[in-house]
Coordinates of C-alpha atoms in Angstrom, one line a residue:
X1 CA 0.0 0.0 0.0
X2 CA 1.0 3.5 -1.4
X3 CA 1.3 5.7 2.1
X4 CA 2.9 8.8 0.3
X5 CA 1.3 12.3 1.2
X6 CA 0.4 12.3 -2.4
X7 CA -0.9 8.5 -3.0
X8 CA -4.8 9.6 -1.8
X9 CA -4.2 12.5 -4.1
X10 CA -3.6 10.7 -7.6
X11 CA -6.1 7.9 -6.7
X12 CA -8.7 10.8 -6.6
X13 CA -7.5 12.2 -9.8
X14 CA -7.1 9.2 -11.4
X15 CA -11.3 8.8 -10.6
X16 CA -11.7 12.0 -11.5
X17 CA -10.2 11.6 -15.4
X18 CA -12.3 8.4 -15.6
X19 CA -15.1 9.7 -15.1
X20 CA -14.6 12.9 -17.3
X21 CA -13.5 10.6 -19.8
X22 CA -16.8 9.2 -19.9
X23 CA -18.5 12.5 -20.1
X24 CA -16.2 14.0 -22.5
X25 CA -17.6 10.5 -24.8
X26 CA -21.7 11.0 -23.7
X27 CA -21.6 15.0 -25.1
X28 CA -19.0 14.5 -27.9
X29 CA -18.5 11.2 -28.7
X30 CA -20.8 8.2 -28.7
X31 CA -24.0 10.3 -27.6
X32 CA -23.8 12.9 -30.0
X33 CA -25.9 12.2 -32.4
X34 CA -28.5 11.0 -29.8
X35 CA -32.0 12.0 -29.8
X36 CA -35.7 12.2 -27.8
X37 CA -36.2 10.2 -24.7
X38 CA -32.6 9.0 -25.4
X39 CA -30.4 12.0 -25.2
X40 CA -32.5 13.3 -22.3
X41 CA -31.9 10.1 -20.7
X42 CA -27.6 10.2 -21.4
X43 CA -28.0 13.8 -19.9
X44 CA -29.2 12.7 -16.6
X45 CA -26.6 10.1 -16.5
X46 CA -24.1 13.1 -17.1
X47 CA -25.6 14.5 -14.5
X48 CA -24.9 12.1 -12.0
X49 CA -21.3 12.3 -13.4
X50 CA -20.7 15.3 -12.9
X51 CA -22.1 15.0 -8.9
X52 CA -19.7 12.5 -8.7
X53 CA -16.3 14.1 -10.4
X54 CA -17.1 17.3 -7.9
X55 CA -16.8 15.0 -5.1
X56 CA -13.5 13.9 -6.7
X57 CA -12.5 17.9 -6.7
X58 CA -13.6 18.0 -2.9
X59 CA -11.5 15.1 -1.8
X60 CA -8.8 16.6 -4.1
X61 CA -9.2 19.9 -1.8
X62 CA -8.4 18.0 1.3
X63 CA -5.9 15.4 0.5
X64 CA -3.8 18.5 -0.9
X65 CA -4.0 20.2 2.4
X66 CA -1.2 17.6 3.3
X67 CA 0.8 17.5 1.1
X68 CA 4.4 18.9 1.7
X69 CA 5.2 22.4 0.2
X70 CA 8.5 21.2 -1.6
X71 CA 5.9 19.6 -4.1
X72 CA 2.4 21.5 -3.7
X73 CA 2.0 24.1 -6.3
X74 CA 2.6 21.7 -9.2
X75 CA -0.8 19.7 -7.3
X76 CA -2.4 22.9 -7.0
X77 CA -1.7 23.2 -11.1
X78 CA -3.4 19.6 -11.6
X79 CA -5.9 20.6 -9.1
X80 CA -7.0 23.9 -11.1
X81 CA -7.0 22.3 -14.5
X82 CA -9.3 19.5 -13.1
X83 CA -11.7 22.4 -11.9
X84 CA -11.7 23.8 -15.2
X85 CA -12.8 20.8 -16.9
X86 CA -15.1 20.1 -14.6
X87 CA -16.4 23.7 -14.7
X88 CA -16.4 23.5 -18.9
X89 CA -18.4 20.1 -19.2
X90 CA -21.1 21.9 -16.6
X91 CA -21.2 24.5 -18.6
X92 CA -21.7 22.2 -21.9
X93 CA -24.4 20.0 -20.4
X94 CA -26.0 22.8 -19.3
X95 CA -26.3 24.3 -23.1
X96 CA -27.1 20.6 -24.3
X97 CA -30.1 20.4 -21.5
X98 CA -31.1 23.8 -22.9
X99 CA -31.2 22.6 -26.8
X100 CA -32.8 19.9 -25.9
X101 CA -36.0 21.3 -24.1
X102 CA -35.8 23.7 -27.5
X103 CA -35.9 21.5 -29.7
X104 CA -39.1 19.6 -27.6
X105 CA -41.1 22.6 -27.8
X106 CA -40.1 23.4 -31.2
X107 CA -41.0 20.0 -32.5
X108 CA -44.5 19.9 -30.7
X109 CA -45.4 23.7 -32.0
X110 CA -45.1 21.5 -35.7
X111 CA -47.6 19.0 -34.6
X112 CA -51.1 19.6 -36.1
X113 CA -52.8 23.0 -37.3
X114 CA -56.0 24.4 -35.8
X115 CA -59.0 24.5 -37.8
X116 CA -61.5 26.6 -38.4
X117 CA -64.1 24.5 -36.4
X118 CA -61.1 24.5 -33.4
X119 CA -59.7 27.5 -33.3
X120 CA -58.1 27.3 -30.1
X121 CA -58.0 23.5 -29.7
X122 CA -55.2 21.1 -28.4
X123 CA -53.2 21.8 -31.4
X124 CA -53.0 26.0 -31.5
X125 CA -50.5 27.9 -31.1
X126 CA -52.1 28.7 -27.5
X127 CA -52.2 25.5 -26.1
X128 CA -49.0 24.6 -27.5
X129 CA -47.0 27.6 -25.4
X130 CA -49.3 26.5 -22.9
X131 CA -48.2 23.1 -22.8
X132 CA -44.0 24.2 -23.6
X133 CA -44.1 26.8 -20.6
X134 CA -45.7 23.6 -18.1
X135 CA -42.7 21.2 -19.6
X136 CA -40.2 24.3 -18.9
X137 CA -41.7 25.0 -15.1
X138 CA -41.7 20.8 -14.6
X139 CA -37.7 20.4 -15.8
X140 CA -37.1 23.7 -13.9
X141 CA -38.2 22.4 -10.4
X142 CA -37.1 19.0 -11.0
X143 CA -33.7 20.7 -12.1
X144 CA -34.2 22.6 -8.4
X145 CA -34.8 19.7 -6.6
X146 CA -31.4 17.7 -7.9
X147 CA -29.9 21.1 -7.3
X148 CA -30.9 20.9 -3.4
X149 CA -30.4 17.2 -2.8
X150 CA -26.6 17.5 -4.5
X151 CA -26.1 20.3 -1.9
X152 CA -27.6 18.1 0.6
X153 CA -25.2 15.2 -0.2
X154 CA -22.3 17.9 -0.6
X155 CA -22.7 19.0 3.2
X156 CA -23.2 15.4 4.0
X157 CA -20.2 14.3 2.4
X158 CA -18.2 17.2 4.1
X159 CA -18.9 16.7 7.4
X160 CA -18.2 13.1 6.8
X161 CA -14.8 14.1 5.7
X162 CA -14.0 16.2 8.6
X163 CA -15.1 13.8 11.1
X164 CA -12.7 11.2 9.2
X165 CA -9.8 14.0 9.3
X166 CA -10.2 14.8 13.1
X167 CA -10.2 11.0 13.5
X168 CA -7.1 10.8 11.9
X169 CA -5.7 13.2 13.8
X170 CA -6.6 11.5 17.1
X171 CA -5.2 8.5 15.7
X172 CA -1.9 10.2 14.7
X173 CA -1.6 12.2 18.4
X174 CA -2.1 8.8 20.2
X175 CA 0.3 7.9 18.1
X176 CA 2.7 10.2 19.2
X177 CA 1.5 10.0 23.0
X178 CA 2.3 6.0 22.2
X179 CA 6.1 7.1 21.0
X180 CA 6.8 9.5 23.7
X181 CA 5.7 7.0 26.4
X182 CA 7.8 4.4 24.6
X183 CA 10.5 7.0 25.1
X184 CA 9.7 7.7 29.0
X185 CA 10.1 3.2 29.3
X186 CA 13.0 2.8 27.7
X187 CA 15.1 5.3 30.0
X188 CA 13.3 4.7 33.2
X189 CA 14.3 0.9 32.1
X190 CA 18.3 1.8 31.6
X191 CA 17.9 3.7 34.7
X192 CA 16.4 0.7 37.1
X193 CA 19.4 -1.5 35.1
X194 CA 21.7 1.1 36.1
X195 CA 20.7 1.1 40.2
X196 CA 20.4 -2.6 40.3
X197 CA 24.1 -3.0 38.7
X198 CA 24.8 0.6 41.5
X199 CA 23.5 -2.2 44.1
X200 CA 25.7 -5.5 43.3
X201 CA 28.8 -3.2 43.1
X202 CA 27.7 -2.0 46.4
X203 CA 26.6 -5.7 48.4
X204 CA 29.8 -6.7 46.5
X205 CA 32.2 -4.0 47.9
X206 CA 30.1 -4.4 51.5
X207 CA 31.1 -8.3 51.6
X208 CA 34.8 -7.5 50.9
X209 CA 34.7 -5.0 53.5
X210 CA 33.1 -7.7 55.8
X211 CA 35.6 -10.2 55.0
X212 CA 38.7 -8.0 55.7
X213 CA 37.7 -6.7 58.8
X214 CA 36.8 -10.6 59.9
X215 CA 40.4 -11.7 59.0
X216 CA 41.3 -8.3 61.3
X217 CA 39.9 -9.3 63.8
X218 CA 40.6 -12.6 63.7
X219 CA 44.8 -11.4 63.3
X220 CA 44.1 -9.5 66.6
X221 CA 42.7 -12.8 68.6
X222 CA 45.4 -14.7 67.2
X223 CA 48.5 -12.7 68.7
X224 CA 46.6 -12.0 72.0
X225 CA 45.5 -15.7 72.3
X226 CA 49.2 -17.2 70.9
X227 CA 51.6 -14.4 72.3

């Protein structure tokens, strides 16, 4: 396992260019020439990519928090081209989203002509802006509601990610606590070995002392008892 400052970093790029990749190949490539329920459909799956490759851009944001300055700007660099093509394909799905809800009310004002006997019938030009303005107001609030639940999930997601840094931290103070303490052991452990070797030399030096002043004294009996 990579545990460089910069491993979490490229991962989440790496995520980040797959899934533009398969953007860049829904609005240019493949799903060009797409049309109707189709194209609409590949739109909303853009959509979804697009949620997902600014959650790549968050995590990008953190990760490069830590990584060392020696090396930073040059991630900052990759960092701001990401947001720019992440800000460009928002800005081209956007204009597709809008060509396509054209082209829907374009191709339903073609539908029919009103008649004399139905003036203003299902099929005149009436009923038809009617019926356009209702499919504009209907994308527009369900546009608004993918708007508010993506902010949802971003705060979500955020606050998930700074529980998971303080966590980390934690982890990497107990760490520490668990180093100095290692620290404080090993020299309270050469000093006890240091007293204990203090004590022999000390019992040892004591029996010597003993033992000399037992073959005094016995010297001293001696002459007094033999002389």
């Amino acid at each position: 396992m990579d545990n460089s400052p910069t491993a979490l970093f490229d991962s989440y790029e790496q995520d980040f260019r797959q899934i533009i990749d398969s953007i860049r190949l829904k609005l240019d490539g493949e799903g060009k020439d797409e049309r109707g329920e189709q194209r609409r459909a590949t739109l909303r799956r853009v959509e979804m990519e697009l949620d997902e490759a600014d959650e790549m851009i968050s995590q990008m944001e953190i990760e490069i928090q830590g990584i060392p300055q020696s090396i930073k700007p040059q991630y900052q660099n990759r960092l701001k081209t990401a947001k720019g093509d992440l800000l460009r394909f928002k800005k081209l799905s956007k204009d597709l989203h809008s060509q396509v809800s054209r082209a829907e009310l374009l191709s339903s004002g073609r539908v029919g002509t009103p008649t004399s006997d139905e003036p203003y019938g299902p099929t005149s030009d009436r009923t038809r802006l009617l019926s356009g303005t209702a499919t504009l107001e209907d994308g527009t609030r369900r546009l608004q509601e993918s708007q508010r639940i993506a902010l949802e999930t971003e705060d979500q997601g955020a606050e998930i990610l700074m529980n998971l840094r303080m966590q980390r931290e934690q982890i990497e103070n107990s760490r520490d606590t668990l180093r100095t303490a290692d620290t404080a052991i090993d020299r309270a452990s050469g000093t006890l070995k240091k007293m204990i070797r203090r004590m022999y030399q000390q019992r040892v030096i004591t029996a010597a002392i003993i033992v000399v002043l037992v073959l005094v004294i016995a010297i001293i009996l001696w002459e007094k008892v033999f002389r």
